[in-house]
Structure formats: C-alpha cells, structure tokens
Amino acid sequence: LYVHMMSWLRIWAAVFVALHSALLCYTALSPAQQKLHEFLTQNAEEGAELDHEKLDYFETLSAEEREEEWIFQDIEASDDETEFIRQDWDWEQAADKIFVLEKYDEPVNVEVLLVGFEGVPIQELQLLKYLNALSVDEFANVIEREKEHPYTNQHASKTHSHASDRPNVDITGRRRDAPYLSHRFSVKRDFVFHAAKAPHALAAGLEHIIKEACSGPGCTVPYASVDDYIERLYTKSPQNNTYTIYILNLTPAGGRYSYSYVTDDHVCPTSVGVGKHPSSRYIWLDMAVGPLHYGPRVSGEGLVTDTLLPYAPNYVDASAGQSKPSFKIHNLLVDIATFTKYACQHVIRPDIYRRPYIWTDLTVQLVTIHDHKVGEMEKYDKFDWEAIQKQLSAIPLLKGQTLSFKKTEVSLLDDPIVSQIRSNALKTHSSPTHSSMSSPSPSDTSATEPATLVQTTSFLDSKELHYWFQHYRQRLLKEETFADDRSEDPTYKPPRHGVPVRVVVPVFLFDISYRHLLLMDRVNQAVSFRDMVIAIQTESAPVESPLQCSGQTVMLDPEDATRPVLAALLQTIWGVAPTHQVWSPTHLAVQRSYLFSAAATPFGPLAPSSSYMSFSQHDAAARHLIYMDMTESLRALGRVLGHFLEYSWGIDTVLDYEGQTEFISRWHMLEFKKRQALQHLSHHQYNNSFVYVQSMKYDASALEEILQDAHAHVHTYLSCERKELALTEIIAVLVTMALVVFVLRYAFVNYFANRPRIVGSTARRQKIHTS
C-alpha cells in the first residue's frame, strides 16, 4: 500500500510540475502585457511568413495607451492579483539597466530519474543536494572566436539585405557589425534539477526486455530495443517538455550483458543512450554495463573509463561477515552528479562552436569535383546527399525561414581553375618511423639496432583551398544578384533591420579516384569554415583513426564523407559544436570528453553510422539562431547607453517630455519581450521565442534612434568666464582685513608693553650731563 501511494504521489507531483511549467509563461501578466502576448502569439501561429507590420506593437498604440499602459513598471501584484502596483521610473538607476542588456537568464529544467534503486538506500533529497552543488550555472561559451563579421568576407555578397537608412557606425564610433572578441556569450543557463525514483514497473519492463535477449552471462542486448522502450515511456510522460536523465540500475536474471548495434559492423559499445528524435529529449545510462574503455588511442584528453561512467559493482561493499552487502552511497551520488554535469555540458546545453548566420533563405549547394568527365558512372559512390538533405530538413526552422538544396558537378579535366586550386593545396608531410630489423644469423649483431624510416604522406591544405575557393566563389557557384523586386517600388519601405535575405553555403567535395590516403590537413575528411565546407573522399582502404574502443583501433572509411560533411554543415550554418568539445573559461582552452561520442551524434567515428543526429543537435540549431538574433539586436543599444553614462550625461537631461515618455515605454516593452522570449525558449517553443525577438528588435532600434537624435543636439564647447565679485564676497574680504589689522595691532602693543627698561643707567647719564 505504501509503495502504491508513493507511486501515485510521484505521478501527481509530475503532473503539477508539468502544469506549472506550461503556465509559467502566461501567469502574472498585466492586461497590457496580455494584449501584447496575444498580439505576437497570433503572428507566430498564422502562416509561414513573418508579418513585419504586426511586429512593432508599439506603433499600434495611441499616445494615451502608451503612457497609460507602459509608462509604469508592472512588477508586483496586489493581493487579489488583478491590480498591479505602479512604480515610477528612476533615471538615476539608468546605469544598472545596461547590465539588463548584457545578461540573459535562461531556465533549464532537468529531471534525474532513478530506475531500479528499490534496494539501494538512497533518497531523492540526497541526490538533489549533490545536483544543486554542481557549478553548471554558467554563461554559454563560444569555442571559436570571430575574426571578422560573417558577411564581410563573403564573396557571395550579392546577397540582398534590407538595409537601414542609419549609418553602419554608432555614436561611439564603432561598427554595428564589429566582430565579437570574447568567448563568453551573454546567455546564462540556470539549471533547475529535479530528482525522483521511477515506479518499479519501469525497471521490470526493462529487465524483461534484457531477459528475452539474453541466453546466458556475457550476452549482447540490441541497443534499439531498450532505447525504443525508454522513448515510449518518455513520450507518455506528463512532463516530456523537460530534459530527463534515466539512471538504470538493473539486475536481470541472466547476469552480465552488453549492448550491440545490429545494423553496424564497426561501432563502439556504450552504456549511454541519447534520444534520436527532435522531441525525445532524454538521456539514459545503464550502470550494469561495463567496464567500458574508449577515447584517444595514443595521447590526448577525454578517455572514458569506469571511473568516469558510473558502474554498479564499484558501489557494492561486500565485506566478509556481512549478511547483506552495503553500498557506497556517497561515491554513487558523486558519480551520478558528475555524469549529470557532463550531460548538461555536452548534450543538454552544449557550447556554441561559432556564432551562426542570421538568415531567412538558405541554400546549401553541393559542388562535387571529379577527376573524370562529368556524367560518367561512379565506381564507388557511397556519398549519400539525400541523407544529408533529410537530416538538415528535420531541423526545426524558425518563423519565415526556408531551406533549399542545390547540386552541381565540376571536372578537374575540364576546369583548369579547379585543377590549379587542387595542385596549389596539395602538400606532403614526412615523419620518422622506427622498425626493428631482425639479424640474419645469431652471430651477426650489426643489424639488430632499430632502423629509422621516413614516411611521406600527401594531404590537402584546407586553408589554402579556402582562400582560392573564396576568390573564385562567384564563378564556381554561378551566383546571381539576389535583388528584391519590391525595392523598385517607390511606395515600398524596407524594414529597418538588416538581415541577409539569402545566404548560400557551398560544400566543395573532392571525389577522387585515388587509392592512397589523402585527407584534409592529414586528419579530417571535412573541414568547416564560416562561409563554406570543404571535404574529400577517395578510394583508399580504411585507415586507423586516433581513437580506440576497448583496445581496438577505430577505423575511418575514406570512401564515404557523408557524416563528416553533415557535421561540418551543422558547425557552419548553426554553430553546433562537436559533442566531445567544450570551452573551459578556467583553462581558456578547449576541453574534450568522448563520454557521449559513442551515442547518436554525427561527430566522430565512435558513433553508429546508422544514426546521424540526436535531439541535442536539433535543439542547438534553433537555439543558437535565437541567441545570436537577440544579442545582435541589443548590442548597439548597450554601447550607446554606455556612451551616455561614460560622460555622466543624464538621459533625462537630453530628452524632452515626449522623448522620455517614448523611451520609458519602449524600455518596459523591451524588457517584457526579452523575458517572454527566454521563457518560450526554455519550453522549446522556438517560433514564439523567435517572434518575440524579432519584435524586440523594433524597440531596441527605436531606443537607439532616440538616443542618436538626442546625441545630435549635444555639443562640446569651451568657454572662458570672467568672474565678478559679489557683495557677499566684498563684505567677507573687508571683515577679513579688519580682523588682520586688529590682530597685528594687538600683537604690536603687547610687544612694547612687556619690553624691559634700564632705569639706573639712564639716571647716571643724566647726572653726568648735568655736571
């Protein structure tokens, strides 16, 4: 009875958390905020295109409505929650408002579900204490810093943009599109952890699946059977909008077991699973599988062992003389919390590889470069262009975005420019290798010393290729001038916010009938650049990679560049970072961990080739575009506000009454839109969040224009003033002079009055004079 009651209580608690999370965006809104929310939500739901005329909600209000509804801060609710306390604007706190622009707090809900822990003396509150002690509430980081703006070095700059009438330089003298030089992003992830024990039925169902697949100790269980079962449970969960980490502690009757991928021959076994579908935001770990060992083969960080992955036998203390085995609860909780931290950093909220494009119409163009005539049948054609299109099309596009694909072919025999580019980038590298030569006879010892051999390998220099492909980009892609036909209409006014309407990302793929090893920079099949992807595939035999799994070297297939090209496109277009890389602000360097590289991911050869992407890549793609759009819209406004405060100028002193009213109303509206955008983003409602960000651009642009106009009326001048003496100053001078005279006279009189006199000498002189 107690177990059933606790199960029902957990279910109702889960329902309550789900309803609370779902209604978080819509509660505690004033009537004015509710009207704005309904206005933008309707725009997010209608059609596929953004109606920019319905984004600037401020322009739809009258002057009375602006002053009545948005001139006051609606922060605190009264007891009946119907009236809102109005607080006046404080101009002296304008400096603190800059920090509002520079910091975004994004809440992230993570639930850790313990499955099969009925016999383990562990409590949810204990685990929650360890989870809350994690230092994962940190800013999002960018692994690769910008050296230039994404659009400044595009030779495809035929892309049309709705340019603004404003100059490209603000009042501080800096370009609006200046590159970001910091690794830190403005978004701070606020992780909210929940811990709970799953009902026994969940563990029983998983143990039944493993029992059916196992015939004895050391058997292999199909990975897909367990993953599909967990996915069905997650889909039926009332709070499937949060990230869920399943920690499995199963004890099937068959004994030890491991997981296997039926469809893959060369894959690394693992005890970690990641949801493959965009809406399957779950991670699972089976503590009964192990010990595992995979990662770098020779040197490098990121090796995964049983000390990093929680392994159930490590926490059982079966000492002699004990009837029941005891558990190392502290070690178990620490390892579960550590695994959760890695899951948050590498899967749930990974870092940004580079700041992505801001686009509305994107075309991915594949340019295949053959070493034979175009049209001849390929002998080895493993490159799956259709699979790449399918995977990229599954990524959720934001409101108004379109994605298209194009394919062209070029021959090295017919195009001398492409042939010359390849020749310029072809390099060689020599490295010494040692081989021990056996002596022909026992008496001959002269040949027993190891001989040094020189191994020479050829490779393509990716930076050299990037330079020349940039130079001849327009010729190779046959780009057109993307003009907007409405620009010729004299009544048409383009939007004030310049975003490239169309961006072309080329993929230059060398498909060469070369039987020797030929890679990019000696190690890569595909390289991601900001404006293109360069890849190569040859007819070479499988080669060893720098990674190993359970002591076996992981092989690379040079004949198939499908997954490396997909991974490079994710880096170029959406800024998705490799699964094993994170930026460490402490070390100021990239740190690696291959813990999740054997699960569903397109990065690296450890993952199964049958699964390309997981929910991590889908969410990161949409989330990074919203991050970048929000930062770009508020960046110039923050600099202008800082410029005013740098010279101790009060904004209220340079604005008239109408300017102050519009500034305060716009600022309140901007703050509300930013909060709502982050709330929708935390609930994976990307279109609603994107619409709020697009609407926020109008407020940020209007605020900047207000300050720009006010700054135009501020002039610096030098004046010389001749000060005139006032009556009070004259009286003060006279009083001071009188006091000085009085003090001097008093001192003089006292000096002569106290001076000694010689009377006897004077009388004798008088007698002598008389005689």
PDB file of N, CA, C and O in Angstrom, residues 159-219:
ATOM      1  N   THR A 159      24.221  38.796 -51.946  1.00  0.00           N
ATOM      2  CA  THR A 159      23.019  38.608 -51.151  1.00  0.00           C
ATOM      3  C   THR A 159      22.429  39.958 -50.822  1.00  0.00           C
ATOM      4  O   THR A 159      23.121  40.877 -50.393  1.00  0.00           O
ATOM      5  N   HIS A 160      21.163  40.047 -51.037  1.00  0.00           N
ATOM      6  CA  HIS A 160      20.470  41.307 -50.798  1.00  0.00           C
ATOM      7  C   HIS A 160      20.109  41.425 -49.335  1.00  0.00           C
ATOM      8  O   HIS A 160      19.727  40.465 -48.709  1.00  0.00           O
ATOM      9  N   SER A 161      20.219  42.570 -48.792  1.00  0.00           N
ATOM     10  CA  SER A 161      19.806  42.801 -47.410  1.00  0.00           C
ATOM     11  C   SER A 161      18.947  44.045 -47.350  1.00  0.00           C
ATOM     12  O   SER A 161      19.191  45.014 -48.058  1.00  0.00           O
ATOM     13  N   HIS A 162      17.927  43.992 -46.523  1.00  0.00           N
ATOM     14  CA  HIS A 162      17.089  45.164 -46.308  1.00  0.00           C
ATOM     15  C   HIS A 162      17.879  46.136 -45.452  1.00  0.00           C
ATOM     16  O   HIS A 162      17.850  46.089 -44.234  1.00  0.00           O
ATOM     17  N   ALA A 163      18.601  47.000 -46.053  1.00  0.00           N
ATOM     18  CA  ALA A 163      19.498  47.878 -45.312  1.00  0.00           C
ATOM     19  C   ALA A 163      18.713  48.987 -44.643  1.00  0.00           C
ATOM     20  O   ALA A 163      17.668  49.418 -45.077  1.00  0.00           O
ATOM     21  N   SER A 164      19.263  49.460 -43.608  1.00  0.00           N
ATOM     22  CA  SER A 164      18.660  50.563 -42.875  1.00  0.00           C
ATOM     23  C   SER A 164      19.243  51.866 -43.375  1.00  0.00           C
ATOM     24  O   SER A 164      20.317  51.921 -43.972  1.00  0.00           O
ATOM     25  N   ASP A 165      18.480  52.942 -43.141  1.00  0.00           N
ATOM     26  CA  ASP A 165      18.973  54.262 -43.520  1.00  0.00           C
ATOM     27  C   ASP A 165      20.034  54.768 -42.565  1.00  0.00           C
ATOM     28  O   ASP A 165      20.737  55.732 -42.868  1.00  0.00           O
ATOM     29  N   ARG A 166      20.174  54.143 -41.431  1.00  0.00           N
ATOM     30  CA  ARG A 166      21.163  54.590 -40.452  1.00  0.00           C
ATOM     31  C   ARG A 166      22.564  54.212 -40.907  1.00  0.00           C
ATOM     32  O   ARG A 166      22.754  53.210 -41.592  1.00  0.00           O
ATOM     33  N   PRO A 167      23.559  54.970 -40.533  1.00  0.00           N
ATOM     34  CA  PRO A 167      24.933  54.596 -40.884  1.00  0.00           C
ATOM     35  C   PRO A 167      25.361  53.333 -40.164  1.00  0.00           C
ATOM     36  O   PRO A 167      24.748  52.920 -39.183  1.00  0.00           O
ATOM     37  N   ASN A 168      26.453  52.731 -40.650  1.00  0.00           N
ATOM     38  CA  ASN A 168      26.939  51.496 -40.075  1.00  0.00           C
ATOM     39  C   ASN A 168      27.801  51.738 -38.844  1.00  0.00           C
ATOM     40  O   ASN A 168      28.359  50.806 -38.294  1.00  0.00           O
ATOM     41  N   VAL A 169      27.919  52.994 -38.408  1.00  0.00           N
ATOM     42  CA  VAL A 169      28.723  53.355 -37.244  1.00  0.00           C
ATOM     43  C   VAL A 169      27.820  54.075 -36.263  1.00  0.00           C
ATOM     44  O   VAL A 169      27.072  54.976 -36.638  1.00  0.00           O
ATOM     45  N   ASP A 170      27.860  53.682 -34.994  1.00  0.00           N
ATOM     46  CA  ASP A 170      27.032  54.335 -33.994  1.00  0.00           C
ATOM     47  C   ASP A 170      27.754  55.552 -33.442  1.00  0.00           C
ATOM     48  O   ASP A 170      28.832  55.939 -33.908  1.00  0.00           O
ATOM     49  N   ILE A 171      27.169  56.148 -32.403  1.00  0.00           N
ATOM     50  CA  ILE A 171      27.736  57.394 -31.875  1.00  0.00           C
ATOM     51  C   ILE A 171      29.043  57.157 -31.144  1.00  0.00           C
ATOM     52  O   ILE A 171      29.783  58.106 -30.886  1.00  0.00           O
ATOM     53  N   THR A 172      29.342  55.902 -30.798  1.00  0.00           N
ATOM     54  CA  THR A 172      30.617  55.614 -30.150  1.00  0.00           C
ATOM     55  C   THR A 172      31.761  55.468 -31.137  1.00  0.00           C
ATOM     56  O   THR A 172      32.902  55.281 -30.732  1.00  0.00           O
ATOM     57  N   GLY A 173      31.444  55.521 -32.438  1.00  0.00           N
ATOM     58  CA  GLY A 173      32.478  55.372 -33.451  1.00  0.00           C
ATOM     59  C   GLY A 173      32.795  53.938 -33.818  1.00  0.00           C
ATOM     60  O   GLY A 173      33.739  53.690 -34.576  1.00  0.00           O
ATOM     61  N   ARG A 174      32.032  52.952 -33.322  1.00  0.00           N
ATOM     62  CA  ARG A 174      32.285  51.544 -33.607  1.00  0.00           C
ATOM     63  C   ARG A 174      31.278  51.041 -34.619  1.00  0.00           C
ATOM     64  O   ARG A 174      30.125  51.477 -34.666  1.00  0.00           O
ATOM     65  N   ARG A 175      31.700  50.079 -35.416  1.00  0.00           N
ATOM     66  CA  ARG A 175      30.810  49.460 -36.389  1.00  0.00           C
ATOM     67  C   ARG A 175      29.757  48.623 -35.688  1.00  0.00           C
ATOM     68  O   ARG A 175      30.024  47.964 -34.690  1.00  0.00           O
ATOM     69  N   ARG A 176      28.552  48.634 -36.234  1.00  0.00           N
ATOM     70  CA  ARG A 176      27.500  47.803 -35.665  1.00  0.00           C
ATOM     71  C   ARG A 176      27.763  46.322 -35.897  1.00  0.00           C
ATOM     72  O   ARG A 176      27.275  45.476 -35.168  1.00  0.00           O
ATOM     73  N   ASP A 177      28.496  45.992 -36.961  1.00  0.00           N
ATOM     74  CA  ASP A 177      28.786  44.595 -37.267  1.00  0.00           C
ATOM     75  C   ASP A 177      30.212  44.224 -36.872  1.00  0.00           C
ATOM     76  O   ASP A 177      30.818  43.355 -37.479  1.00  0.00           O
ATOM     77  N   ALA A 178      30.749  44.923 -35.854  1.00  0.00           N
ATOM     78  CA  ALA A 178      32.103  44.594 -35.393  1.00  0.00           C
ATOM     79  C   ALA A 178      32.131  43.181 -34.851  1.00  0.00           C
ATOM     80  O   ALA A 178      31.163  42.706 -34.255  1.00  0.00           O
ATOM     81  N   PRO A 179      33.229  42.465 -35.045  1.00  0.00           N
ATOM     82  CA  PRO A 179      33.288  41.069 -34.576  1.00  0.00           C
ATOM     83  C   PRO A 179      33.315  40.987 -33.053  1.00  0.00           C
ATOM     84  O   PRO A 179      33.734  41.908 -32.357  1.00  0.00           O
ATOM     85  N   TYR A 180      32.855  39.851 -32.541  1.00  0.00           N
ATOM     86  CA  TYR A 180      32.909  39.562 -31.115  1.00  0.00           C
ATOM     87  C   TYR A 180      34.268  38.961 -30.798  1.00  0.00           C
ATOM     88  O   TYR A 180      34.696  38.008 -31.427  1.00  0.00           O
ATOM     89  N   LEU A 181      34.937  39.522 -29.826  1.00  0.00           N
ATOM     90  CA  LEU A 181      36.283  39.079 -29.489  1.00  0.00           C
ATOM     91  C   LEU A 181      36.326  38.254 -28.210  1.00  0.00           C
ATOM     92  O   LEU A 181      37.402  37.856 -27.790  1.00  0.00           O
ATOM     93  N   SER A 182      35.194  37.998 -27.613  1.00  0.00           N
ATOM     94  CA  SER A 182      35.157  37.258 -26.363  1.00  0.00           C
ATOM     95  C   SER A 182      34.577  35.873 -26.598  1.00  0.00           C
ATOM     96  O   SER A 182      33.732  35.666 -27.473  1.00  0.00           O
ATOM     97  N   HIS A 183      35.035  34.904 -25.786  1.00  0.00           N
ATOM     98  CA  HIS A 183      34.474  33.555 -25.848  1.00  0.00           C
ATOM     99  C   HIS A 183      33.153  33.469 -25.081  1.00  0.00           C
ATOM    100  O   HIS A 183      32.390  32.532 -25.302  1.00  0.00           O
ATOM    101  N   ARG A 184      32.887  34.405 -24.193  1.00  0.00           N
ATOM    102  CA  ARG A 184      31.680  34.338 -23.369  1.00  0.00           C
ATOM    103  C   ARG A 184      30.496  34.918 -24.106  1.00  0.00           C
ATOM    104  O   ARG A 184      30.578  36.005 -24.687  1.00  0.00           O
ATOM    105  N   PHE A 185      29.389  34.186 -24.071  1.00  0.00           N
ATOM    106  CA  PHE A 185      28.144  34.663 -24.653  1.00  0.00           C
ATOM    107  C   PHE A 185      27.305  35.307 -23.552  1.00  0.00           C
ATOM    108  O   PHE A 185      27.560  35.127 -22.359  1.00  0.00           O
ATOM    109  N   SER A 186      26.287  36.061 -23.945  1.00  0.00           N
ATOM    110  CA  SER A 186      25.510  36.832 -22.970  1.00  0.00           C
ATOM    111  C   SER A 186      24.468  36.000 -22.247  1.00  0.00           C
ATOM    112  O   SER A 186      23.858  36.492 -21.295  1.00  0.00           O
ATOM    113  N   VAL A 187      24.241  34.772 -22.663  1.00  0.00           N
ATOM    114  CA  VAL A 187      23.180  33.947 -22.097  1.00  0.00           C
ATOM    115  C   VAL A 187      23.754  33.107 -20.960  1.00  0.00           C
ATOM    116  O   VAL A 187      24.769  32.430 -21.130  1.00  0.00           O
ATOM    117  N   LYS A 188      23.093  33.151 -19.824  1.00  0.00           N
ATOM    118  CA  LYS A 188      23.480  32.330 -18.672  1.00  0.00           C
ATOM    119  C   LYS A 188      22.428  31.254 -18.466  1.00  0.00           C
ATOM    120  O   LYS A 188      21.237  31.549 -18.316  1.00  0.00           O
ATOM    121  N   ARG A 189      22.863  30.008 -18.452  1.00  0.00           N
ATOM    122  CA  ARG A 189      21.948  28.882 -18.259  1.00  0.00           C
ATOM    123  C   ARG A 189      21.706  28.652 -16.769  1.00  0.00           C
ATOM    124  O   ARG A 189      22.648  28.451 -16.007  1.00  0.00           O
ATOM    125  N   ASP A 190      20.455  28.696 -16.369  1.00  0.00           N
ATOM    126  CA  ASP A 190      20.071  28.481 -14.976  1.00  0.00           C
ATOM    127  C   ASP A 190      19.432  27.095 -14.885  1.00  0.00           C
ATOM    128  O   ASP A 190      18.255  26.914 -15.182  1.00  0.00           O
ATOM    129  N   PHE A 191      20.204  26.087 -14.473  1.00  0.00           N
ATOM    130  CA  PHE A 191      19.727  24.710 -14.409  1.00  0.00           C
ATOM    131  C   PHE A 191      18.906  24.505 -13.133  1.00  0.00           C
ATOM    132  O   PHE A 191      19.354  24.816 -12.028  1.00  0.00           O
ATOM    133  N   VAL A 192      17.724  23.967 -13.319  1.00  0.00           N
ATOM    134  CA  VAL A 192      16.829  23.632 -12.218  1.00  0.00           C
ATOM    135  C   VAL A 192      16.671  22.110 -12.221  1.00  0.00           C
ATOM    136  O   VAL A 192      16.088  21.536 -13.137  1.00  0.00           O
ATOM    137  N   PHE A 193      17.207  21.451 -11.191  1.00  0.00           N
ATOM    138  CA  PHE A 193      17.235  19.990 -11.144  1.00  0.00           C
ATOM    139  C   PHE A 193      16.058  19.457 -10.329  1.00  0.00           C
ATOM    140  O   PHE A 193      15.632  20.066  -9.341  1.00  0.00           O
ATOM    141  N   HIS A 194      15.569  18.296 -10.772  1.00  0.00           N
ATOM    142  CA  HIS A 194      14.549  17.544 -10.048  1.00  0.00           C
ATOM    143  C   HIS A 194      15.036  16.095  -9.960  1.00  0.00           C
ATOM    144  O   HIS A 194      15.574  15.560 -10.932  1.00  0.00           O
ATOM    145  N   ALA A 195      14.843  15.479  -8.831  1.00  0.00           N
ATOM    146  CA  ALA A 195      15.255  14.088  -8.629  1.00  0.00           C
ATOM    147  C   ALA A 195      14.057  13.287  -8.134  1.00  0.00           C
ATOM    148  O   ALA A 195      13.281  13.758  -7.295  1.00  0.00           O
ATOM    149  N   ALA A 196      13.904  12.074  -8.678  1.00  0.00           N
ATOM    150  CA  ALA A 196      12.788  11.210  -8.294  1.00  0.00           C
ATOM    151  C   ALA A 196      13.151   9.769  -8.589  1.00  0.00           C
ATOM    152  O   ALA A 196      14.040   9.489  -9.403  1.00  0.00           O
ATOM    153  N   LYS A 197      12.462   8.858  -7.916  1.00  0.00           N
ATOM    154  CA  LYS A 197      12.595   7.426  -8.183  1.00  0.00           C
ATOM    155  C   LYS A 197      11.445   6.975  -9.068  1.00  0.00           C
ATOM    156  O   LYS A 197      10.284   7.316  -8.818  1.00  0.00           O
ATOM    157  N   ALA A 198      11.775   6.211 -10.095  1.00  0.00           N
ATOM    158  CA  ALA A 198      10.765   5.744 -11.028  1.00  0.00           C
ATOM    159  C   ALA A 198       9.985   4.584 -10.426  1.00  0.00           C
ATOM    160  O   ALA A 198      10.498   3.857  -9.546  1.00  0.00           O
ATOM    161  N   PRO A 199       8.749   4.364 -10.864  1.00  0.00           N
ATOM    162  CA  PRO A 199       7.992   3.196 -10.385  1.00  0.00           C
ATOM    163  C   PRO A 199       8.705   1.890 -10.748  1.00  0.00           C
ATOM    164  O   PRO A 199       9.479   1.821 -11.713  1.00  0.00           O
ATOM    165  N   HIS A 200       8.428   0.851  -9.967  1.00  0.00           N
ATOM    166  CA  HIS A 200       9.082  -0.432 -10.185  1.00  0.00           C
ATOM    167  C   HIS A 200       8.711  -1.037 -11.537  1.00  0.00           C
ATOM    168  O   HIS A 200       9.487  -1.835 -12.090  1.00  0.00           O
ATOM    169  N   ALA A 201       7.552  -0.660 -12.077  1.00  0.00           N
ATOM    170  CA  ALA A 201       7.134  -1.226 -13.361  1.00  0.00           C
ATOM    171  C   ALA A 201       8.097  -0.858 -14.478  1.00  0.00           C
ATOM    172  O   ALA A 201       8.302  -1.629 -15.426  1.00  0.00           O
ATOM    173  N   LEU A 202       8.700   0.308 -14.405  1.00  0.00           N
ATOM    174  CA  LEU A 202       9.652   0.717 -15.441  1.00  0.00           C
ATOM    175  C   LEU A 202      10.880  -0.176 -15.432  1.00  0.00           C
ATOM    176  O   LEU A 202      11.333  -0.656 -16.482  1.00  0.00           O
ATOM    177  N   ALA A 203      11.435  -0.436 -14.261  1.00  0.00           N
ATOM    178  CA  ALA A 203      12.600  -1.322 -14.174  1.00  0.00           C
ATOM    179  C   ALA A 203      12.229  -2.747 -14.558  1.00  0.00           C
ATOM    180  O   ALA A 203      13.009  -3.449 -15.212  1.00  0.00           O
ATOM    181  N   ALA A 204      11.031  -3.198 -14.175  1.00  0.00           N
ATOM    182  CA  ALA A 204      10.613  -4.560 -14.524  1.00  0.00           C
ATOM    183  C   ALA A 204      10.473  -4.729 -16.026  1.00  0.00           C
ATOM    184  O   ALA A 204      10.836  -5.772 -16.589  1.00  0.00           O
ATOM    185  N   GLY A 205       9.957  -3.703 -16.707  1.00  0.00           N
ATOM    186  CA  GLY A 205       9.836  -3.794 -18.155  1.00  0.00           C
ATOM    187  C   GLY A 205      11.180  -3.868 -18.854  1.00  0.00           C
ATOM    188  O   GLY A 205      11.359  -4.650 -19.806  1.00  0.00           O
ATOM    189  N   LEU A 206      12.138  -3.081 -18.396  1.00  0.00           N
ATOM    190  CA  LEU A 206      13.474  -3.134 -19.000  1.00  0.00           C
ATOM    191  C   LEU A 206      14.161  -4.464 -18.714  1.00  0.00           C
ATOM    192  O   LEU A 206      14.825  -5.035 -19.598  1.00  0.00           O
ATOM    193  N   GLU A 207      14.025  -4.963 -17.506  1.00  0.00           N
ATOM    194  CA  GLU A 207      14.638  -6.257 -17.195  1.00  0.00           C
ATOM    195  C   GLU A 207      14.010  -7.388 -18.005  1.00  0.00           C
ATOM    196  O   GLU A 207      14.697  -8.357 -18.370  1.00  0.00           O
ATOM    197  N   HIS A 208      12.723  -7.273 -18.320  1.00  0.00           N
ATOM    198  CA  HIS A 208      12.073  -8.286 -19.161  1.00  0.00           C
ATOM    199  C   HIS A 208      12.640  -8.267 -20.577  1.00  0.00           C
ATOM    200  O   HIS A 208      12.863  -9.327 -21.190  1.00  0.00           O
ATOM    201  N   ILE A 209      12.902  -7.076 -21.106  1.00  0.00           N
ATOM    202  CA  ILE A 209      13.486  -6.967 -22.453  1.00  0.00           C
ATOM    203  C   ILE A 209      14.883  -7.582 -22.472  1.00  0.00           C
ATOM    204  O   ILE A 209      15.246  -8.324 -23.397  1.00  0.00           O
ATOM    205  N   ILE A 210      15.670  -7.302 -21.448  1.00  0.00           N
ATOM    206  CA  ILE A 210      17.039  -7.840 -21.400  1.00  0.00           C
ATOM    207  C   ILE A 210      17.000  -9.358 -21.212  1.00  0.00           C
ATOM    208  O   ILE A 210      17.805 -10.092 -21.804  1.00  0.00           O
ATOM    209  N   LYS A 211      16.057  -9.838 -20.418  1.00  0.00           N
ATOM    210  CA  LYS A 211      15.961 -11.282 -20.188  1.00  0.00           C
ATOM    211  C   LYS A 211      15.604 -12.022 -21.472  1.00  0.00           C
ATOM    212  O   LYS A 211      16.112 -13.124 -21.733  1.00  0.00           O
ATOM    213  N   GLU A 212      14.730 -11.450 -22.288  1.00  0.00           N
ATOM    214  CA  GLU A 212      14.365 -12.093 -23.551  1.00  0.00           C
ATOM    215  C   GLU A 212      15.522 -12.110 -24.539  1.00  0.00           C
ATOM    216  O   GLU A 212      15.632 -13.034 -25.358  1.00  0.00           O
ATOM    217  N   ALA A 213      16.391 -11.119 -24.483  1.00  0.00           N
ATOM    218  CA  ALA A 213      17.503 -11.053 -25.430  1.00  0.00           C
ATOM    219  C   ALA A 213      18.705 -11.847 -24.963  1.00  0.00           C
ATOM    220  O   ALA A 213      19.589 -12.154 -25.778  1.00  0.00           O
ATOM    221  N   CYS A 214      18.792 -12.184 -23.686  1.00  0.00           N
ATOM    222  CA  CYS A 214      19.959 -12.869 -23.139  1.00  0.00           C
ATOM    223  C   CYS A 214      19.668 -14.354 -22.957  1.00  0.00           C
ATOM    224  O   CYS A 214      18.595 -14.732 -22.476  1.00  0.00           O
ATOM    225  N   SER A 215      20.647 -15.148 -23.333  1.00  0.00           N
ATOM    226  CA  SER A 215      20.562 -16.593 -23.113  1.00  0.00           C
ATOM    227  C   SER A 215      21.529 -17.058 -22.041  1.00  0.00           C
ATOM    228  O   SER A 215      21.515 -18.226 -21.670  1.00  0.00           O
ATOM    229  N   GLY A 216      22.386 -16.196 -21.567  1.00  0.00           N
ATOM    230  CA  GLY A 216      23.353 -16.539 -20.543  1.00  0.00           C
ATOM    231  C   GLY A 216      24.250 -15.379 -20.231  1.00  0.00           C
ATOM    232  O   GLY A 216      24.134 -14.286 -20.810  1.00  0.00           O
ATOM    233  N   PRO A 217      25.167 -15.548 -19.294  1.00  0.00           N
ATOM    234  CA  PRO A 217      26.092 -14.446 -18.961  1.00  0.00           C
ATOM    235  C   PRO A 217      26.945 -14.053 -20.168  1.00  0.00           C
ATOM    236  O   PRO A 217      27.337 -14.886 -20.977  1.00  0.00           O
ATOM    237  N   GLY A 218      27.219 -12.743 -20.262  1.00  0.00           N
ATOM    238  CA  GLY A 218      28.038 -12.230 -21.354  1.00  0.00           C
ATOM    239  C   GLY A 218      27.298 -12.046 -22.652  1.00  0.00           C
ATOM    240  O   GLY A 218      27.925 -11.916 -23.710  1.00  0.00           O
ATOM    241  N   CYS A 219      25.973 -12.016 -22.626  1.00  0.00           N
ATOM    242  CA  CYS A 219      25.188 -11.878 -23.852  1.00  0.00           C
ATOM    243  C   CYS A 219      25.143 -10.413 -24.285  1.00  0.00           C
ATOM    244  O   CYS A 219      25.540  -9.506 -23.543  1.00  0.00           O
TER     245      CYS A 219
END
